């Protein structure tokens, strides 16, 4: 609720062509919307990596881990 389109980890990684890392999803304010889902699936850390070609982002890879750090 009240979220701006593209303000998620993936949106930021895509828009700014930069790697996003959260070592503790449950403490990261950027991931407030996803914390309940992270608990449900047992995820604690997240990294989102953009793939680019000629300076344009063409895809993302997101990796989740069950441990912090």
Short mmCIF file of C-alpha atoms in Angstrom, two decimals:
data_model
loop_
_atom_site.label_atom_id
_atom_site.label_comp_id
_atom_site.label_asym_id
_atom_site.label_seq_id
_atom_site.Cartn_x
_atom_site.Cartn_y
_atom_site.Cartn_z
CA UNK A 1 0.00 0.00 0.00
CA UNK A 2 1.34 3.39 -0.96
CA UNK A 3 4.31 1.83 -2.76
CA UNK A 4 5.71 3.61 -5.78
CA UNK A 5 6.13 1.42 -8.84
CA UNK A 6 9.76 0.42 -9.15
CA UNK A 7 10.71 1.09 -5.51
CA UNK A 8 11.42 -2.59 -4.80
CA UNK A 9 14.86 -4.18 -4.88
CA UNK A 10 14.21 -5.35 -8.41
CA UNK A 11 12.88 -1.98 -9.50
CA UNK A 12 15.89 -0.15 -8.12
CA UNK A 13 18.34 -2.69 -9.57
CA UNK A 14 16.64 -2.39 -12.95
CA UNK A 15 16.18 1.36 -13.02
CA UNK A 16 19.65 2.22 -11.67
CA UNK A 17 21.53 -0.76 -13.14
CA UNK A 18 23.07 -1.61 -9.80
CA UNK A 19 23.38 -4.64 -7.56
CA UNK A 20 21.08 -4.59 -4.54
CA UNK A 21 21.95 -6.62 -1.42
CA UNK A 22 20.10 -7.11 1.85
CA UNK A 23 21.98 -9.10 4.46
CA UNK A 24 18.85 -9.28 6.64
CA UNK A 25 15.51 -8.98 4.88
CA UNK A 26 13.63 -8.73 8.17
CA UNK A 27 15.54 -5.59 9.19
CA UNK A 28 15.67 -3.86 5.80
CA UNK A 29 13.13 -1.01 5.41
CA UNK A 30 13.22 -1.37 1.60
CA UNK A 31 11.76 -4.86 2.04
CA UNK A 32 8.94 -4.07 4.48
CA UNK A 33 6.33 -5.28 1.97
CA UNK A 34 8.07 -8.62 1.56
CA UNK A 35 8.97 -9.45 5.17
CA UNK A 36 5.90 -11.62 5.86
CA UNK A 37 6.55 -13.58 2.66
CA UNK A 38 10.25 -13.91 3.55
CA UNK A 39 9.29 -15.39 6.94
CA UNK A 40 6.77 -17.71 5.26
CA UNK A 41 9.40 -19.12 2.91
CA UNK A 42 12.31 -18.93 5.35
CA UNK A 43 14.33 -16.33 3.42
CA UNK A 44 16.63 -14.01 5.36
CA UNK A 45 18.99 -12.48 2.79
CA UNK A 46 18.50 -11.24 -0.76
CA UNK A 47 20.66 -10.12 -3.65
CA UNK A 48 19.33 -8.79 -6.95
CA UNK A 49 21.73 -8.45 -9.87
CA UNK A 50 20.95 -6.64 -13.12
CA UNK A 51 22.04 -8.00 -16.48
CA UNK A 52 22.81 -5.35 -19.05
CA UNK A 53 23.72 -5.18 -22.71
CA UNK A 54 25.14 -2.00 -24.23
CA UNK A 55 24.30 -0.11 -21.03
CA UNK A 56 20.62 -1.17 -21.02
CA UNK A 57 19.28 -3.53 -18.37
CA UNK A 58 17.73 -6.55 -20.04
CA UNK A 59 17.02 -8.76 -17.03
CA UNK A 60 17.50 -9.45 -13.33
CA UNK A 61 18.66 -12.38 -11.23
CA UNK A 62 17.47 -12.52 -7.62
CA UNK A 63 19.04 -14.87 -5.10
CA UNK A 64 17.58 -15.60 -1.68
CA UNK A 65 19.30 -17.27 1.26
CA UNK A 66 17.93 -18.85 4.40
CA UNK A 67 20.69 -17.33 6.53
CA UNK A 68 21.55 -13.68 7.18
CA UNK A 69 24.73 -12.20 5.83
#
